[in-house]
mmCIF file of C-alpha atoms in Angstrom:
data_model
loop_
_atom_site.group_PDB
_atom_site.id
_atom_site.type_symbol
_atom_site.label_atom_id
_atom_site.label_comp_id
_atom_site.label_asym_id
_atom_site.label_seq_id
_atom_site.Cartn_x
_atom_site.Cartn_y
_atom_site.Cartn_z
ATOM 1 C CA MET A 1 0.000 0.000 0.000
ATOM 2 C CA LYS A 2 2.813 2.394 0.882
ATOM 3 C CA LYS A 3 4.502 1.688 -2.442
ATOM 4 C CA LEU A 4 1.275 2.422 -4.302
ATOM 5 C CA LEU A 5 0.840 5.740 -2.481
ATOM 6 C CA LEU A 6 4.466 6.647 -3.177
ATOM 7 C CA CYS A 7 3.976 5.960 -6.909
ATOM 8 C CA ILE A 8 0.843 8.118 -6.988
ATOM 9 C CA LEU A 9 2.621 11.024 -5.240
ATOM 10 C CA THR A 10 5.553 10.769 -7.658
ATOM 11 C CA VAL A 11 3.233 10.947 -10.682
ATOM 12 C CA LEU A 12 1.431 13.983 -9.240
ATOM 13 C CA LEU A 13 4.698 15.812 -8.576
ATOM 14 C CA LEU A 14 6.003 15.155 -12.102
ATOM 15 C CA THR A 15 2.716 16.310 -13.625
ATOM 16 C CA SER A 16 2.761 19.513 -11.551
ATOM 17 C CA ALA A 17 6.345 20.237 -12.604
ATOM 18 C CA ALA A 18 5.427 19.780 -16.276
ATOM 19 C CA ILE A 19 2.485 22.175 -15.920
ATOM 20 C CA ILE A 20 4.674 24.816 -14.283
ATOM 21 C CA VAL A 21 7.520 24.555 -16.826
ATOM 22 C CA THR A 22 5.427 24.458 -19.994
ATOM 23 C CA PRO A 23 4.178 28.088 -19.998
ATOM 24 C CA ALA A 24 7.729 29.397 -19.529
ATOM 25 C CA ASP A 25 8.943 27.371 -22.524
ATOM 26 C CA ASP A 26 6.104 28.666 -24.725
ATOM 27 C CA ALA A 27 6.355 32.333 -23.637
ATOM 28 C CA VAL A 28 7.324 34.878 -26.309
ATOM 29 C CA ALA A 29 9.843 37.491 -25.184
ATOM 30 C CA PRO A 30 8.902 41.151 -25.732
ATOM 31 C CA ALA A 31 10.450 42.629 -28.860
ATOM 32 C CA PHE A 32 10.349 45.921 -30.725
ATOM 33 C CA ILE A 33 7.482 46.206 -33.200
ATOM 34 C CA ASP A 34 8.688 44.910 -36.559
ATOM 35 C CA LYS A 35 5.873 46.155 -38.825
ATOM 36 C CA GLY A 36 7.560 48.755 -41.052
ATOM 37 C CA LEU A 37 10.908 48.392 -39.265
ATOM 38 C CA VAL A 38 13.501 48.936 -41.991
ATOM 39 C CA ALA A 39 16.573 49.636 -39.837
ATOM 40 C CA TRP A 40 17.522 48.639 -36.315
ATOM 41 C CA TYR A 41 21.006 49.407 -35.029
ATOM 42 C CA ASP A 42 21.394 47.545 -31.734
ATOM 43 C CA GLY A 43 24.310 48.715 -29.580
ATOM 44 C CA ALA A 44 24.331 45.502 -27.552
ATOM 45 C CA ASP A 45 24.526 43.366 -30.711
ATOM 46 C CA ASN A 46 26.298 45.653 -33.154
ATOM 47 C CA GLN A 47 27.191 42.832 -35.573
ATOM 48 C CA ALA A 48 23.703 41.223 -35.467
ATOM 49 C CA ASN A 49 25.240 37.828 -34.694
ATOM 50 C CA GLY A 50 24.751 37.689 -30.943
ATOM 51 C CA THR A 51 28.358 38.709 -30.154
ATOM 52 C CA PRO A 52 29.062 42.467 -29.955
ATOM 53 C CA ASP A 53 32.416 43.599 -31.282
ATOM 54 C CA LEU A 54 33.731 46.703 -29.509
ATOM 55 C CA ALA A 55 36.455 47.149 -32.137
ATOM 56 C CA ALA A 56 34.000 47.068 -35.077
ATOM 57 C CA ASP A 57 33.894 49.825 -37.670
ATOM 58 C CA THR A 58 30.492 48.724 -39.003
ATOM 59 C CA TRP A 59 27.126 48.909 -37.260
ATOM 60 C CA VAL A 60 25.031 46.128 -38.809
ATOM 61 C CA ASN A 61 21.310 46.595 -39.455
ATOM 62 C CA LYS A 62 19.459 43.818 -37.594
ATOM 63 C CA ALA A 63 16.222 44.430 -39.516
ATOM 64 C CA ASN A 64 17.672 43.775 -42.970
ATOM 65 C CA PRO A 65 20.509 41.468 -44.054
ATOM 66 C CA ASP A 66 21.368 43.715 -47.003
ATOM 67 C CA ASP A 67 24.813 45.231 -46.342
ATOM 68 C CA SER A 68 23.799 48.485 -48.021
ATOM 69 C CA TRP A 69 21.760 49.272 -44.873
ATOM 70 C CA ASN A 70 24.792 49.049 -42.544
ATOM 71 C CA ILE A 71 26.392 52.140 -40.999
ATOM 72 C CA ILE A 72 30.055 52.514 -41.971
ATOM 73 C CA LEU A 73 31.653 54.130 -38.945
ATOM 74 C CA GLU A 74 34.753 56.231 -38.361
ATOM 75 C CA PRO A 75 35.628 55.264 -34.790
ATOM 76 C CA ASP A 76 38.424 56.899 -32.829
ATOM 77 C CA ALA A 77 39.543 57.146 -29.215
ATOM 78 C CA ASP A 78 36.412 59.094 -28.234
ATOM 79 C CA ASP A 79 33.759 57.874 -30.686
ATOM 80 C CA LYS A 80 33.549 54.098 -30.436
ATOM 81 C CA PHE A 81 31.576 51.061 -29.329
ATOM 82 C CA VAL A 82 31.438 50.529 -25.588
ATOM 83 C CA GLU A 83 29.368 48.091 -23.552
ATOM 84 C CA GLY A 84 25.723 48.668 -24.500
ATOM 85 C CA GLY A 85 26.077 50.963 -27.513
ATOM 86 C CA PHE A 86 28.010 53.508 -29.540
ATOM 87 C CA GLN A 87 29.438 56.538 -27.772
ATOM 88 C CA VAL A 88 29.656 59.855 -29.618
ATOM 89 C CA THR A 89 31.763 62.735 -28.393
ATOM 90 C CA ASN A 90 33.202 64.961 -31.105
ATOM 91 C CA ASN A 91 32.528 63.269 -34.424
ATOM 92 C CA ARG A 92 29.602 62.478 -36.728
ATOM 93 C CA GLN A 93 28.663 59.078 -38.159
ATOM 94 C CA PHE A 94 26.724 58.910 -41.425
ATOM 95 C CA PHE A 95 23.676 56.749 -42.057
ATOM 96 C CA PRO A 96 23.471 54.865 -45.370
ATOM 97 C CA GLN A 97 21.556 56.385 -48.273
ATOM 98 C CA ASN A 98 18.713 53.892 -47.712
ATOM 99 C CA VAL A 99 17.906 55.603 -44.409
ATOM 100 C CA VAL A 100 18.070 59.040 -46.063
ATOM 101 C CA ASP A 101 15.532 57.843 -48.628
ATOM 102 C CA VAL A 102 13.159 56.739 -45.838
ATOM 103 C CA ILE A 103 13.176 60.084 -44.017
ATOM 104 C CA ASN A 104 12.578 61.835 -47.345
ATOM 105 C CA SER A 105 9.619 59.563 -48.166
ATOM 106 C CA ASP A 106 5.888 59.924 -47.435
ATOM 107 C CA ALA A 107 6.167 58.946 -43.756
ATOM 108 C CA PHE A 108 8.707 57.743 -41.202
ATOM 109 C CA THR A 109 9.365 57.177 -37.507
ATOM 110 C CA ILE A 110 12.807 57.372 -35.936
ATOM 111 C CA GLU A 111 13.580 56.297 -32.367
ATOM 112 C CA VAL A 112 16.767 56.652 -30.323
ATOM 113 C CA ASP A 113 17.347 54.932 -26.978
ATOM 114 C CA PHE A 114 19.920 56.863 -24.921
ATOM 115 C CA ALA A 115 21.894 55.905 -21.856
ATOM 116 C CA ASP A 116 24.060 58.854 -20.718
ATOM 117 C CA PHE A 117 23.628 62.255 -22.361
ATOM 118 C CA VAL A 118 25.850 65.182 -21.418
ATOM 119 C CA GLY A 119 25.764 68.415 -23.397
ATOM 120 C CA THR A 120 29.216 69.797 -24.300
ATOM 121 C CA GLY A 121 28.527 72.161 -27.231
ATOM 122 C CA THR A 122 28.570 75.906 -26.588
ATOM 123 C CA ARG A 123 25.389 76.644 -28.586
ATOM 124 C CA TYR A 124 23.671 73.353 -29.399
ATOM 125 C CA HIS A 125 23.766 69.668 -28.560
ATOM 126 C CA THR A 126 22.889 68.247 -31.976
ATOM 127 C CA PHE A 127 22.497 64.475 -32.055
ATOM 128 C CA LEU A 128 20.604 63.900 -35.374
ATOM 129 C CA ASN A 129 21.385 66.151 -38.288
ATOM 130 C CA CYS A 130 22.102 66.400 -42.035
ATOM 131 C CA ASP A 131 24.455 68.540 -44.077
ATOM 132 C CA ASN A 132 21.771 70.898 -45.447
ATOM 133 C CA ASP A 133 20.234 71.207 -41.925
ATOM 134 C CA ASN A 134 16.738 70.305 -43.143
ATOM 135 C CA PHE A 135 16.579 67.630 -40.443
ATOM 136 C CA SER A 136 18.008 68.655 -37.058
ATOM 137 C CA LEU A 137 17.133 67.254 -33.622
ATOM 138 C CA PHE A 138 18.995 69.125 -30.899
ATOM 139 C CA VAL A 139 18.962 70.903 -27.567
ATOM 140 C CA ARG A 140 19.428 74.670 -27.699
ATOM 141 C CA VAL A 141 21.853 75.778 -24.981
ATOM 142 C CA ASP A 142 20.413 79.247 -24.208
ATOM 143 C CA SER A 143 16.821 78.012 -23.773
ATOM 144 C CA GLY A 144 17.522 74.457 -22.696
ATOM 145 C CA CYS A 145 14.748 73.304 -25.033
ATOM 146 C CA LEU A 146 14.702 70.211 -27.197
ATOM 147 C CA GLU A 147 13.921 71.345 -30.770
ATOM 148 C CA PHE A 148 13.090 69.602 -34.010
ATOM 149 C CA LYS A 149 13.972 71.513 -37.164
ATOM 150 C CA TYR A 150 12.220 69.900 -40.145
ATOM 151 C CA SER A 151 12.369 70.795 -43.825
ATOM 152 C CA GLY A 152 14.432 73.856 -42.928
ATOM 153 C CA ARG A 153 11.396 75.544 -41.324
ATOM 154 C CA PRO A 154 11.924 78.652 -39.108
ATOM 155 C CA ARG A 155 12.060 78.450 -35.320
ATOM 156 C CA GLU A 156 8.481 79.649 -34.695
ATOM 157 C CA GLU A 157 7.152 76.547 -36.510
ATOM 158 C CA ARG A 158 9.207 73.967 -34.619
ATOM 159 C CA PRO A 159 8.351 71.881 -31.567
ATOM 160 C CA GLU A 160 10.243 73.205 -28.500
ATOM 161 C CA ILE A 161 10.258 71.182 -25.279
ATOM 162 C CA PRO A 162 11.821 72.583 -22.077
ATOM 163 C CA GLY A 163 14.328 70.588 -20.043
ATOM 164 C CA GLY A 164 15.889 68.992 -23.099
ATOM 165 C CA VAL A 165 19.080 67.455 -21.699
ATOM 166 C CA GLU A 166 17.369 65.963 -18.640
ATOM 167 C CA LEU A 167 14.612 64.530 -20.847
ATOM 168 C CA LEU A 168 17.140 62.717 -23.028
ATOM 169 C CA LYS A 169 19.121 61.009 -20.251
ATOM 170 C CA ASN A 170 18.360 57.275 -20.085
ATOM 171 C CA SER A 171 15.297 57.693 -22.261
ATOM 172 C CA THR A 172 13.746 56.946 -25.636
ATOM 173 C CA VAL A 173 13.073 59.884 -27.958
ATOM 174 C CA THR A 174 10.672 59.258 -30.856
ATOM 175 C CA VAL A 175 9.798 61.430 -33.850
ATOM 176 C CA THR A 176 6.922 60.591 -36.217
ATOM 177 C CA TYR A 177 6.625 62.517 -39.478
ATOM 178 C CA GLU A 178 4.126 62.572 -42.317
ATOM 179 C CA PRO A 179 3.410 65.590 -44.561
ATOM 180 C CA GLY A 180 -0.221 66.642 -44.214
ATOM 181 C CA GLU A 181 -0.408 65.236 -40.667
ATOM 182 C CA PHE A 182 0.894 66.072 -37.194
ATOM 183 C CA CYS A 183 4.591 65.678 -36.452
ATOM 184 C CA CYS A 184 4.794 64.142 -32.973
ATOM 185 C CA ILE A 185 7.625 64.136 -30.430
ATOM 186 C CA TYR A 186 7.549 61.504 -27.675
ATOM 187 C CA ILE A 187 9.814 60.949 -24.672
ATOM 188 C CA ASP A 188 9.610 57.485 -23.095
ATOM 189 C CA GLY A 189 6.377 56.796 -24.966
ATOM 190 C CA GLU A 190 4.642 59.984 -23.808
ATOM 191 C CA LEU A 191 3.577 62.636 -26.329
ATOM 192 C CA ILE A 192 5.217 65.929 -25.355
ATOM 193 C CA ASP A 193 4.622 68.081 -28.458
ATOM 194 C CA GLU A 194 2.978 67.940 -31.887
ATOM 195 C CA ARG A 195 2.774 70.350 -34.818
ATOM 196 C CA PHE A 196 0.775 70.133 -38.020
ATOM 197 C CA LEU A 197 3.018 70.243 -41.088
ATOM 198 C CA ASN A 198 2.756 69.829 -44.817
ATOM 199 C CA TYR A 199 6.368 69.791 -45.982
ATOM 200 C CA ASP A 200 8.592 67.105 -47.447
ATOM 201 C CA MET A 201 11.788 66.700 -45.449
ATOM 202 C CA GLY A 202 14.351 67.135 -48.245
ATOM 203 C CA ALA A 203 17.361 65.991 -46.195
ATOM 204 C CA ASP A 204 20.720 65.081 -47.738
ATOM 205 C CA ASN A 205 23.629 63.412 -45.872
ATOM 206 C CA PHE A 206 22.054 62.229 -42.612
ATOM 207 C CA PHE A 207 24.198 61.558 -39.523
ATOM 208 C CA PHE A 208 24.224 61.198 -35.732
ATOM 209 C CA GLY A 209 26.638 62.944 -33.363
ATOM 210 C CA HIS A 210 28.498 66.111 -34.340
ATOM 211 C CA TYR A 211 32.019 67.397 -34.908
ATOM 212 C CA LYS A 212 31.623 71.160 -34.312
ATOM 213 C CA GLU A 213 32.561 72.362 -30.809
ATOM 214 C CA THR A 214 29.413 74.486 -30.834
ATOM 215 C CA HIS A 215 27.177 71.417 -31.470
ATOM 216 C CA THR A 216 28.655 68.504 -29.497
ATOM 217 C CA GLN A 217 27.572 66.195 -26.696
ATOM 218 C CA THR A 218 28.857 63.042 -25.074
ATOM 219 C CA ALA A 219 26.079 60.507 -25.458
ATOM 220 C CA LEU A 220 25.656 56.738 -25.550
ATOM 221 C CA PHE A 221 23.356 55.571 -28.374
ATOM 222 C CA LYS A 222 21.933 52.224 -27.226
ATOM 223 C CA ASN A 223 19.537 51.680 -30.132
ATOM 224 C CA ILE A 224 18.481 53.495 -33.286
ATOM 225 C CA ARG A 225 15.302 52.323 -35.063
ATOM 226 C CA VAL A 226 13.871 53.589 -38.346
ATOM 227 C CA TYR A 227 10.363 52.794 -39.643
ATOM 228 C CA ASP A 228 8.919 53.565 -43.058
ATOM 229 C CA ARG A 229 5.551 54.496 -41.503
ATOM 230 C CA VAL A 230 4.142 56.509 -38.608
ATOM 231 C CA LEU A 231 3.849 54.485 -35.407
ATOM 232 C CA THR A 232 0.691 54.950 -33.367
ATOM 233 C CA ALA A 233 0.852 56.327 -29.833
ATOM 234 C CA GLU A 234 0.214 52.803 -28.509
ATOM 235 C CA GLU A 235 3.092 51.389 -30.562
ATOM 236 C CA VAL A 236 5.465 54.135 -29.434
ATOM 237 C CA ALA A 237 4.569 53.454 -25.800
ATOM 238 C CA TYR A 238 5.118 49.725 -26.295
ATOM 239 C CA ASN A 239 8.553 50.174 -27.908
ATOM 240 C CA SER A 240 9.525 52.405 -25.004
ATOM 241 C CA SER A 241 8.491 49.693 -22.533
ATOM 242 C CA VAL A 242 10.651 47.182 -24.420
ATOM 243 C CA ALA A 243 13.612 49.581 -24.335
ATOM 244 C CA ASN A 244 13.365 50.159 -20.579
ATOM 245 C CA GLY A 245 12.594 46.525 -19.765
ATOM 246 C CA THR A 246 9.021 46.889 -18.492
ATOM 247 C CA ALA A 247 7.161 45.177 -21.371
ATOM 248 C CA GLU A 248 5.352 42.030 -20.166
ATOM 249 C CA GLY A 249 4.727 40.311 -23.495
ATOM 250 C CA PRO A 250 4.579 40.750 -27.284
ATOM 251 C CA TYR A 251 2.631 43.635 -28.785
ATOM 252 C CA GLU A 252 -0.996 42.849 -29.635
ATOM 253 C CA GLU A 253 -2.676 44.663 -32.505
ATOM 254 C CA PRO A 254 -5.951 46.370 -31.449
ATOM 255 C CA THR A 255 -9.051 44.686 -32.902
ATOM 256 C CA GLU A 256 -11.336 46.592 -35.283
ATOM 257 C CA ALA A 257 -14.405 44.310 -35.081
ATOM 258 C CA PRO A 258 -16.211 46.061 -32.173
ATOM 259 C CA THR A 259 -16.107 49.388 -34.017
ATOM 260 C CA GLU A 260 -17.795 48.186 -37.228
ATOM 261 C CA ALA A 261 -20.434 45.776 -35.890
ATOM 262 C CA PRO A 262 -22.515 48.188 -33.755
ATOM 263 C CA THR A 263 -22.524 50.830 -36.488
ATOM 264 C CA GLU A 264 -24.126 48.750 -39.266
ATOM 265 C CA ALA A 265 -26.581 46.513 -37.379
ATOM 266 C CA PRO A 266 -28.745 49.110 -35.607
ATOM 267 C CA THR A 267 -28.919 51.388 -38.640
ATOM 268 C CA GLU A 268 -30.410 48.962 -41.203
ATOM 269 C CA ALA A 269 -32.686 46.715 -39.107
ATOM 270 C CA PRO A 270 -34.982 49.290 -37.444
ATOM 271 C CA THR A 271 -35.371 51.373 -40.599
ATOM 272 C CA GLU A 272 -36.759 48.715 -42.976
ATOM 273 C CA ALA A 273 -38.870 46.512 -40.678
ATOM 274 C CA PRO A 274 -41.317 49.095 -39.236
ATOM 275 C CA THR A 275 -41.849 50.789 -42.598
ATOM 276 C CA GLU A 276 -43.068 47.807 -44.665
ATOM 277 C CA ALA A 277 -45.027 45.720 -42.129
ATOM 278 C CA PRO A 278 -47.585 48.275 -40.848
ATOM 279 C CA THR A 279 -48.269 49.734 -44.300
ATOM 280 C CA GLU A 280 -49.410 46.605 -46.174
ATOM 281 C CA GLU A 281 -51.300 44.566 -43.544
ATOM 282 C CA PRO A 282 -53.781 47.124 -42.174
ATOM 283 C CA THR A 283 -54.649 48.361 -45.673
ATOM 284 C CA GLU A 284 -55.662 45.040 -47.281
ATOM 285 C CA ALA A 285 -57.267 43.170 -44.332
ATOM 286 C CA PRO A 286 -59.964 45.658 -43.277
ATOM 287 C CA THR A 287 -60.922 46.517 -46.876
ATOM 288 C CA GLU A 288 -61.691 43.026 -48.257
ATOM 289 C CA GLU A 289 -63.239 41.165 -45.290
ATOM 290 C CA PRO A 290 -65.985 43.572 -44.216
ATOM 291 C CA THR A 291 -67.061 44.145 -47.828
ATOM 292 C CA GLU A 292 -67.609 40.544 -48.965
ATOM 293 C CA ALA A 293 -68.851 38.877 -45.731
ATOM 294 C CA PRO A 294 -71.966 41.023 -45.072
ATOM 295 C CA THR A 295 -73.037 40.998 -48.737
ATOM 296 C CA GLU A 296 -72.980 37.272 -49.498
ATOM 297 C CA ALA A 297 -73.901 35.756 -46.101
ATOM 298 C CA PRO A 298 -77.396 37.295 -45.684
ATOM 299 C CA THR A 299 -78.362 36.490 -49.293
ATOM 300 C CA LYS A 300 -77.324 32.842 -49.492
ATOM 301 C CA VAL A 301 -78.020 31.518 -45.973
ATOM 302 C CA PRO A 302 -81.793 32.161 -45.862
ATOM 303 C CA THR A 303 -82.250 30.743 -49.370
ATOM 304 C CA GLU A 304 -80.465 27.440 -48.705
ATOM 305 C CA ALA A 305 -82.051 27.003 -45.278
ATOM 306 C CA SER A 306 -85.601 27.332 -46.681
ATOM 307 C CA THR A 307 -84.834 24.970 -49.546
ATOM 308 C CA GLN A 308 -83.239 22.222 -47.446
ATOM 309 C CA ALA A 309 -85.726 22.322 -44.561
ATOM 310 C CA PRO A 310 -88.329 20.022 -46.266
ATOM 311 C CA ALA A 311 -85.577 17.548 -47.091
ATOM 312 C CA THR A 312 -84.731 17.366 -43.406
ATOM 313 C CA ASP A 313 -88.380 16.615 -42.582
ATOM 314 C CA ASP A 314 -88.553 13.876 -45.251
ATOM 315 C CA ALA A 315 -85.405 12.229 -43.889
ATOM 316 C CA SER A 316 -86.915 12.158 -40.399
ATOM 317 C CA LYS A 317 -89.953 10.315 -41.782
ATOM 318 C CA ASP A 318 -87.785 7.622 -43.415
ATOM 319 C CA PRO A 319 -88.441 4.388 -41.462
ATOM 320 C CA ALA A 320 -84.888 3.123 -42.255
ATOM 321 C CA ALA A 321 -83.182 6.059 -40.571
ATOM 322 C CA PRO A 322 -82.148 5.396 -36.945
ATOM 323 C CA LYS A 323 -83.894 7.597 -34.381
ATOM 324 C CA GLY A 324 -83.195 8.764 -30.809
ATOM 325 C CA CYS A 325 -81.457 6.129 -28.612
ATOM 326 C CA GLY A 326 -81.004 3.787 -31.579
ATOM 327 C CA ALA A 327 -78.855 6.314 -33.374
ATOM 328 C CA MET A 328 -76.773 6.901 -30.285
ATOM 329 C CA MET A 329 -76.282 3.142 -29.762
ATOM 330 C CA SER A 330 -75.180 2.678 -33.352
ATOM 331 C CA MET A 331 -72.585 5.382 -32.895
ATOM 332 C CA SER A 332 -71.447 3.859 -29.589
ATOM 333 C CA ALA A 333 -71.072 0.423 -31.196
ATOM 334 C CA ALA A 334 -69.021 1.909 -33.987
ATOM 335 C CA LEU A 335 -66.802 3.613 -31.469
ATOM 336 C CA VAL A 336 -66.336 0.350 -29.546
ATOM 337 C CA VAL A 337 -65.369 -1.513 -32.731
ATOM 338 C CA MET A 338 -62.932 1.187 -33.743
ATOM 339 C CA THR A 339 -61.423 1.222 -30.260
ATOM 340 C CA ALA A 340 -61.040 -2.565 -30.272
ATOM 341 C CA ALA A 341 -59.422 -2.490 -33.702
ATOM 342 C CA MET A 342 -56.966 0.142 -32.608
ATOM 343 C CA ALA A 343 -56.187 -1.833 -29.459
ATOM 344 C CA ALA A 344 -55.556 -4.948 -31.537
ATOM 345 C CA VAL A 345 -53.165 -3.045 -33.797
ATOM 346 C CA VAL A 346 -51.298 -1.682 -30.793
ATOM 347 C CA LEU A 347 -51.057 -5.123 -29.215
ATOM 348 C CA LYS A 348 -49.852 -6.630 -32.467
ATOM 349 C CA LYS A 349 -47.131 -4.044 -32.741
ATOM 350 C CA LYS A 350 -46.023 -4.753 -29.192
ATOM 351 C CA ASP A 351 -45.819 -8.507 -29.970
#
């Protein structure tokens, strides 16, 4: 008996262990949204092979195996890969032309995950820029504001967010851009400014970091992501949670079904049903029945009744016709016979 109980307990323990382990094996780790992701430069995996190379002079695009999407770097003693990303100090690193084409297209989103960010320039701390200055994301020293200069537009048209340097430290900055829509600036997934615009970007040689003493900073770029579409506010917030390690699972697309179903059903059903039903029925029924019934019934009923009455009298005088109790007995006998026949059939079926 003890052996049997021991076997049962062992089976239960093994089953419980299997139930506990299985969900962990099937769980999907949180990851950045990949819909529209055309470039992802991961500082912790700069060669996209699982082994970062701190001496590398190429930053490989993890979202696309095509080498033409890789960033060809010019590292030196100050601008180089360190643990967790690429550090910029006093140099600029150019993106490939493929990325330039995306930010000059109909729509884009660019995200940068920073670790440290220390402003060193005397006038600006410019961390994303291009040669013709049509695209410039920077902190202005005199105001301390984070600014986004797009399509070369003047200062009064640009987003300006106070506390720029502090906002950028250990954070994710996101810019969404689409001509004819709102340009949005997010910090750590939270919308902090938006401006309506209707201008193509028109950038040329696009780079991160800067070489001018008036424009520099010392910053650690952990991740740079480029999308060929505008991310929604929900998607931006999710990517930020992945970057800071708070995401609990993979991103789930919002469902559209509940929005469409209630709109169509109530509109069509109540409109058609009440209109047709009450119109046809009350019109035909009262018109035909009262007209025919009173006209024919009084004319025909008295005529037939007076004609058939003598026939009824003649039938009652027929000596062959059963009368009174005799008629009732005949009917009773017939009922008995029918009942017996039915009983016989039922009994036969049972046999």
